[in-house]
Tab-separated table of C-alpha atoms in Angstrom:
chain	number	residue	atom	x	y	z
A	208	MET	CA	139.840	69.924	53.963
A	209	THR	CA	141.974	70.601	56.967
A	210	SER	CA	140.338	72.827	59.577
A	211	VAL	CA	142.426	75.542	61.112
A	212	GLN	CA	141.637	76.224	64.782
A	213	THR	CA	142.637	79.283	66.727
A	214	PRO	CA	145.045	78.276	69.477
A	215	SER	CA	143.474	78.239	72.939
A	216	TRP	CA	145.786	80.995	74.226
A	217	ARG	CA	144.583	83.271	71.414
A	218	ARG	CA	140.931	82.462	72.137
A	219	ARG	CA	141.480	83.390	75.775
A	220	ALA	CA	143.146	86.614	74.730
A	221	LEU	CA	140.103	87.480	72.612
A	222	TRP	CA	137.585	87.080	75.488
A	223	PRO	CA	138.130	90.570	76.995
A	224	VAL	CA	137.839	92.099	73.528
A	225	LEU	CA	134.597	90.256	72.775
A	226	GLY	CA	133.242	91.201	76.210
A	227	ALA	CA	134.040	94.863	75.608
A	228	LEU	CA	132.319	94.725	72.204
A	229	ALA	CA	129.217	93.149	73.767
A	230	LEU	CA	129.110	95.830	76.457
A	231	ALA	CA	129.506	98.539	73.836
A	232	ALA	CA	126.620	97.082	71.807
A	233	SER	CA	124.490	96.859	74.931
A	234	GLY	CA	125.309	100.467	75.795
A	235	ALA	CA	124.411	101.645	72.295
A	236	GLN	CA	121.054	99.850	72.522
A	237	ALA	CA	120.386	101.418	75.916
A	238	ASP	CA	121.252	104.889	74.579
A	239	SER	CA	118.634	104.549	71.825
A	240	TYR	CA	116.022	103.061	74.179
A	241	PRO	CA	113.137	103.121	73.562
A	242	ASP	CA	112.868	102.994	69.778
A	243	LYS	CA	109.804	100.732	69.510
A	244	PRO	CA	106.584	100.088	71.477
A	245	ILE	CA	106.781	98.821	75.063
A	246	THR	CA	104.423	96.085	76.286
A	247	LEU	CA	102.994	96.165	79.802
A	248	VAL	CA	101.961	92.621	80.693
A	249	VAL	CA	99.022	92.237	83.094
A	250	GLY	CA	98.510	88.752	84.500
A	251	TYR	CA	94.742	89.174	84.770
A	252	PRO	CA	91.769	89.686	82.425
A	253	PRO	CA	90.615	93.223	81.564
A	254	GLY	CA	88.542	95.059	84.144
A	255	GLY	CA	90.290	94.100	87.367
A	256	SER	CA	92.276	96.334	89.695
A	257	THR	CA	95.686	95.427	88.187
A	258	ASP	CA	94.391	96.032	84.666
A	259	LEU	CA	92.970	99.398	85.768
A	260	MET	CA	96.344	100.343	87.244
A	261	ALA	CA	98.157	99.448	84.017
A	262	ARG	CA	95.687	101.305	81.785
A	263	THR	CA	95.927	104.406	83.953
A	264	LEU	CA	99.722	104.319	83.929
A	265	ALA	CA	100.347	103.443	80.264
A	266	PRO	CA	99.444	106.822	78.665
A	267	GLU	CA	101.649	108.704	81.121
A	268	LEU	CA	104.622	106.417	80.527
A	269	SER	CA	104.084	106.752	76.782
A	270	LYS	CA	104.271	110.556	76.992
A	271	ARG	CA	107.521	110.494	78.907
A	272	LEU	CA	109.248	107.730	76.973
A	273	GLY	CA	108.120	108.954	73.562
A	274	THR	CA	106.854	105.592	72.358
A	275	PRO	CA	103.547	103.654	72.453
A	276	VAL	CA	102.939	101.636	75.616
A	277	VAL	CA	100.469	98.818	75.025
A	278	ILE	CA	98.700	96.466	77.439
A	279	GLU	CA	98.810	92.690	77.065
A	280	ASN	CA	96.334	90.848	79.306
A	281	LEU	CA	97.583	87.339	79.990
A	282	GLY	CA	95.258	85.994	82.648
A	283	GLY	CA	95.574	82.697	84.457
A	284	ALA	CA	97.043	81.015	87.535
A	285	GLY	CA	96.431	84.037	89.740
A	286	GLY	CA	98.701	86.294	87.713
A	287	ALA	CA	101.546	83.761	87.511
A	288	ILE	CA	101.335	83.183	83.740
A	289	GLY	CA	101.905	86.867	82.996
A	290	ALA	CA	104.677	87.093	85.576
A	291	GLN	CA	106.417	84.050	84.088
A	292	LYS	CA	106.347	85.612	80.627
A	293	VAL	CA	108.149	88.729	81.865
A	294	ALA	CA	110.618	86.765	84.003
A	295	SER	CA	111.567	84.820	80.838
A	296	ALA	CA	111.602	87.819	78.477
A	297	VAL	CA	114.659	89.385	76.887
A	298	ALA	CA	116.047	91.995	79.293
A	299	ASP	CA	115.826	94.920	76.887
A	300	GLY	CA	113.094	97.028	78.538
A	301	TYR	CA	110.387	96.307	75.962
A	302	THR	CA	108.466	93.722	78.026
A	303	LEU	CA	107.492	94.881	81.513
A	304	LEU	CA	105.069	93.666	84.168
A	305	VAL	CA	102.458	95.619	86.071
A	306	ALA	CA	102.407	93.268	89.020
A	307	ALA	CA	100.257	92.813	92.086
A	308	ASN	CA	101.353	91.302	95.373
A	309	ASN	CA	99.399	88.116	94.600
A	310	GLU	CA	101.763	86.799	91.923
A	311	ILE	CA	104.973	88.395	93.225
A	312	ALA	CA	104.859	87.877	96.985
A	313	ILE	CA	102.058	85.404	97.783
A	314	LYS	CA	101.701	82.844	94.991
A	315	ARG	CA	105.014	81.111	95.649
A	316	LEU	CA	104.088	80.720	99.346
A	317	VAL	CA	100.795	78.935	98.655
A	318	ALA	CA	101.640	77.024	95.459
A	319	PRO	CA	105.427	76.561	95.355
A	320	ALA	CA	105.316	73.646	92.919
A	321	SER	CA	103.487	75.629	90.246
A	322	VAL	CA	105.538	78.848	90.353
A	323	LYS	CA	108.761	78.670	88.385
A	324	TYR	CA	110.045	82.189	89.073
A	325	GLU	CA	111.364	84.035	92.122
A	326	GLN	CA	111.603	87.730	93.004
A	327	ARG	CA	115.250	87.710	91.903
A	328	ASP	CA	114.040	86.951	88.353
A	329	PHE	CA	112.752	90.521	88.088
A	330	THR	CA	114.278	93.989	88.066
A	331	PRO	CA	112.269	96.159	90.486
A	332	LEU	CA	111.536	99.518	88.843
A	333	GLY	CA	109.167	101.061	91.349
A	334	LEU	CA	106.020	100.743	93.412
A	335	ILE	CA	103.055	102.357	91.658
A	336	ALA	CA	100.381	102.497	94.350
A	337	SER	CA	98.691	100.563	97.109
A	338	GLN	CA	95.032	100.120	97.828
A	339	PRO	CA	93.280	98.895	100.954
A	340	MET	CA	90.825	96.074	100.986
A	341	VAL	CA	87.437	96.415	102.635
A	342	LEU	CA	85.455	94.018	104.815
A	343	VAL	CA	81.786	94.104	103.856
A	344	ALA	CA	78.650	92.503	105.279
A	345	SER	CA	75.567	91.168	103.582
A	346	PRO	CA	72.531	93.189	104.765
A	347	LYS	CA	70.933	90.006	106.150
A	348	THR	CA	73.569	89.814	108.917
A	349	GLY	CA	72.323	93.050	110.485
A	350	VAL	CA	75.960	93.975	111.210
A	351	LYS	CA	76.983	97.636	110.790
A	352	THR	CA	80.438	97.847	112.437
A	353	THR	CA	83.585	95.800	112.890
A	354	ALA	CA	82.850	95.510	116.629
A	355	GLU	CA	79.422	94.018	115.849
A	356	PHE	CA	81.046	91.652	113.340
A	357	LEU	CA	83.485	90.426	116.000
A	358	LYS	CA	80.773	89.942	118.602
A	359	LEU	CA	78.483	88.023	116.243
A	360	VAL	CA	81.135	85.699	114.796
A	361	LYS	CA	82.750	84.966	118.171
A	362	ALA	CA	79.367	84.062	119.649
A	363	ASN	CA	78.650	81.642	116.786
A	364	PRO	CA	81.861	79.755	115.950
A	365	GLY	CA	81.718	78.012	112.594
A	366	LYS	CA	78.326	79.421	111.633
A	367	PHE	CA	79.384	82.301	109.399
A	368	THR	CA	81.209	82.477	106.068
A	369	TYR	CA	83.308	85.052	104.271
A	370	GLY	CA	84.091	85.137	100.578
A	371	THR	CA	87.001	86.389	98.479
A	372	SER	CA	87.960	86.178	94.834
A	373	GLY	CA	90.295	83.228	95.364
A	374	VAL	CA	92.520	81.064	97.553
A	375	GLY	CA	95.877	82.576	98.366
A	376	THR	CA	95.008	86.113	97.266
A	377	ALA	CA	95.756	89.190	99.375
A	378	LEU	CA	92.002	89.271	100.088
A	379	HIS	CA	92.129	85.747	101.510
A	380	LEU	CA	95.175	86.622	103.619
A	381	ALA	CA	93.385	89.699	104.981
A	382	GLY	CA	90.464	87.527	106.080
A	383	GLU	CA	92.763	85.005	107.745
A	384	MET	CA	94.642	87.801	109.499
A	385	MET	CA	91.332	88.954	111.019
A	386	LYS	CA	90.545	85.394	112.108
A	387	ASP	CA	93.971	85.072	113.730
A	388	GLN	CA	93.936	88.370	115.607
A	389	GLY	CA	90.258	88.259	116.528
A	390	GLY	CA	90.216	84.608	117.583
A	391	LEU	CA	87.451	83.895	115.064
A	392	PHE	CA	86.219	80.660	113.542
A	393	MET	CA	84.481	81.224	110.202
A	394	THR	CA	84.693	79.474	106.848
A	395	HIS	CA	86.417	80.932	103.800
A	396	ILE	CA	84.498	80.570	100.510
A	397	PRO	CA	86.725	81.206	97.457
A	398	TYR	CA	85.160	82.485	94.226
A	399	ARG	CA	86.454	82.775	90.681
A	400	GLY	CA	86.436	86.537	90.676
A	401	VAL	CA	84.493	89.457	92.083
A	402	ALA	CA	81.278	89.006	90.078
A	403	PRO	CA	80.122	85.649	91.531
A	404	LEU	CA	81.122	86.750	95.044
A	405	THR	CA	79.003	89.881	94.653
A	406	THR	CA	76.033	87.832	93.443
A	407	ASP	CA	76.198	85.541	96.482
A	408	LEU	CA	76.617	88.416	98.928
A	409	LEU	CA	73.594	90.215	97.491
A	410	GLY	CA	71.657	86.940	97.548
A	411	SER	CA	72.705	86.311	101.184
A	412	ASN	CA	74.403	83.032	100.263
A	413	VAL	CA	77.593	84.211	101.974
A	414	ASP	CA	77.670	86.435	105.055
A	415	PHE	CA	80.779	88.604	104.681
A	416	GLY	CA	83.249	89.431	101.948
A	417	VAL	CA	86.634	91.030	101.397
A	418	PHE	CA	87.022	93.227	98.298
A	419	VAL	CA	89.748	95.440	96.916
A	420	LEU	CA	88.346	98.873	97.745
A	421	SER	CA	87.958	99.962	94.114
A	422	SER	CA	85.847	96.855	93.387
A	423	GLY	CA	83.693	97.303	96.494
A	424	LEU	CA	83.103	101.051	96.238
A	425	PRO	CA	80.109	100.984	93.848
A	426	LEU	CA	78.305	98.406	96.013
A	427	ILE	CA	79.068	100.330	99.196
A	428	LYS	CA	77.994	103.698	97.800
A	429	SER	CA	74.752	102.223	96.472
A	430	GLY	CA	73.988	100.789	99.916
A	431	LYS	CA	73.790	97.222	98.621
A	432	LEU	CA	76.590	96.085	100.930
A	433	ILE	CA	77.662	97.375	104.345
A	434	ALA	CA	81.296	98.520	104.678
A	435	LEU	CA	82.626	97.496	108.082
A	436	GLY	CA	86.231	98.607	107.768
A	437	THR	CA	89.285	98.974	105.542
A	438	THR	CA	92.439	96.917	105.991
A	439	GLU	CA	95.202	99.535	106.096
A	440	ARG	CA	96.182	101.121	109.403
A	441	ARG	CA	94.747	104.498	108.392
A	442	ARG	CA	91.378	105.282	106.826
A	443	ALA	CA	91.287	105.393	103.050
A	444	GLN	CA	91.149	108.838	101.477
A	445	ALA	CA	88.323	107.706	99.173
A	446	THR	CA	86.160	106.518	102.100
A	447	PRO	CA	86.991	108.656	105.149
A	448	GLU	CA	83.638	107.718	106.664
A	449	VAL	CA	84.624	104.024	106.795
A	450	PRO	CA	86.812	103.206	109.838
A	451	ALA	CA	90.042	101.287	109.532
A	452	ILE	CA	89.603	97.792	110.962
A	453	ALA	CA	92.628	98.533	113.187
A	454	GLU	CA	90.525	101.124	115.039
A	455	THR	CA	88.793	98.186	116.730
A	456	PRO	CA	91.099	97.267	119.662
A	457	ALA	CA	90.915	93.492	119.144
A	458	LEU	CA	92.068	93.945	115.545
A	459	LYS	CA	94.585	96.764	116.020
A	460	GLY	CA	97.314	94.796	114.213
A	461	ILE	CA	95.457	94.661	110.880
A	462	ASP	CA	97.515	96.428	108.234
A	463	ILE	CA	97.493	94.821	104.795
A	464	SER	CA	96.864	96.158	101.309
A	465	SER	CA	96.896	95.269	97.653
A	466	TRP	CA	99.881	96.865	95.954
A	467	PHE	CA	101.001	97.261	92.380
A	468	ALA	CA	104.535	97.544	91.037
A	469	LEU	CA	106.392	97.968	87.755
A	470	LEU	CA	108.932	95.206	87.137
A	471	GLY	CA	111.180	94.155	84.297
A	472	PRO	CA	113.116	90.951	83.651
A	473	ALA	CA	116.271	90.453	85.707
A	474	ARG	CA	119.456	92.136	84.529
A	475	LEU	CA	117.910	95.088	82.731
A	476	PRO	CA	120.747	97.356	81.569
A	477	GLU	CA	121.355	100.171	84.039
A	478	PRO	CA	120.691	102.999	81.513
A	479	VAL	CA	117.316	101.399	80.670
A	480	GLN	CA	116.464	101.124	84.353
A	481	VAL	CA	117.299	104.785	84.880
A	482	LYS	CA	115.003	105.870	82.031
A	483	LEU	CA	112.115	103.682	83.215
A	484	LYS	CA	112.413	104.722	86.857
A	485	LYS	CA	112.493	108.395	85.865
A	486	ALA	CA	109.451	107.988	83.598
A	487	LEU	CA	107.549	106.160	86.354
A	488	ALA	CA	108.378	108.765	89.009
A	489	GLU	CA	107.291	111.606	86.701
A	490	SER	CA	104.110	109.737	85.704
A	491	LEU	CA	103.092	109.295	89.337
A	492	GLN	CA	103.253	113.064	89.796
A	493	ALA	CA	100.876	113.751	86.892
A	494	PRO	CA	97.708	115.404	88.294
A	495	GLU	CA	95.324	113.462	86.028
A	496	LEU	CA	96.826	110.105	86.987
A	497	ARG	CA	96.824	110.966	90.695
A	498	LYS	CA	93.186	112.023	90.513
A	499	LYS	CA	92.125	108.809	88.775
A	500	LEU	CA	93.938	106.570	91.244
A	501	GLU	CA	92.879	108.470	94.354
A	502	GLU	CA	89.242	108.208	93.260
A	503	THR	CA	89.608	104.406	93.396
A	504	GLY	CA	91.008	104.523	96.922
A	505	SER	CA	94.637	104.090	95.861
A	506	ALA	CA	97.560	105.780	97.595
A	507	ILE	CA	100.410	106.823	95.274
A	508	ALA	CA	103.748	105.306	96.272
A	509	ALA	CA	106.526	107.403	97.755
A	510	PRO	CA	109.160	107.917	95.017
A	511	GLN	CA	112.100	107.102	97.311
A	512	LEU	CA	110.737	103.710	98.394
A	513	ASP	CA	113.154	100.766	97.957
A	514	LEU	CA	110.937	98.297	96.083
A	515	GLY	CA	113.239	95.301	96.520
A	516	LYS	CA	113.322	95.745	100.303
A	517	PHE	CA	109.577	96.430	100.403
A	518	MET	CA	108.769	93.205	98.527
A	519	ALA	CA	110.984	91.163	100.873
A	520	GLU	CA	109.279	92.632	103.956
A	521	GLU	CA	105.810	92.049	102.522
A	522	THR	CA	106.659	88.444	101.669
A	523	ALA	CA	107.778	87.810	105.261
A	524	LYS	CA	104.466	89.209	106.535
A	525	TYR	CA	102.433	87.034	104.163
A	526	LYS	CA	104.484	83.959	105.090
A	527	ARG	CA	103.342	84.259	108.711
A	528	ILE	CA	99.687	84.424	107.667
A	529	VAL	CA	100.002	81.526	105.214
A	530	GLU	CA	101.616	79.356	107.867
A	531	PHE	CA	98.993	80.268	110.492
A	532	ALA	CA	96.071	79.482	108.173
A	533	ARG	CA	97.823	76.568	106.419
A	534	ILE	CA	96.841	78.023	103.065
A	535	GLU	CA	97.786	76.013	100.006
A	536	GLU	CA	96.480	75.540	96.489
């Protein structure tokens, strides 16, 4: 059988037509969006601060988008496995990421060989909230304030330890920032999560710790651990009695937080982006959501914030800390 091929000039003439048809199909899909459930991927196990953020946000997004919004926990590699899934997903708006700064802005700096995605592989939809971290002391240290912490550690270089829930996390970077600005020499002890760190702090096996505020609040309020200061420039609304670390003159440059953002795969259709951004902005104004997040020490993001620019600026800040401390996984 003789095959009949379309001449090349005719194929070239068809390209604009086929492109227009593809755009029309894409537009029709965007107009009907969403017509099935949306998945929010969380790159951590249930119970952590990112998971809490996603579970607080999901019902509000569902109300405004008129479709179920379900959580998929995909823990591992410090959030990178979940982020990779979304970066590789079809750009149709049905697979989104509730991301933390660890996997979006820090992970690639400390483990470049293991991270296969970049920020350009995501469509930034909006910042959800930020939350300070808190420096705490084991009761055995006898330390009650950041000034006392500085005095004790400086007088005993190399003697004291501080713990976080992992190498290369925002918590680790906060600790190294304090070491840099305060001229401190103390040893970082990484843990596989908050629970074992808490156990060792309560058992006086580690001297100090850095927690996300929502994780540290129950221990602080019960008096089991001593809150020395929070890591954002201003005091946290949830703990106005706890000074900001920056109130101590030697550490006045400390200003770092954990933040959470809603991202989609790169090249999300513009009409889908518009719907998601509108739903997110309206969700963040919902009184019930604001109350829940503010009780955990979170600050709701400003709706006009440029997330792409914000992420670039945060990454530059983390890069300086990573290079100072020579952090790598």
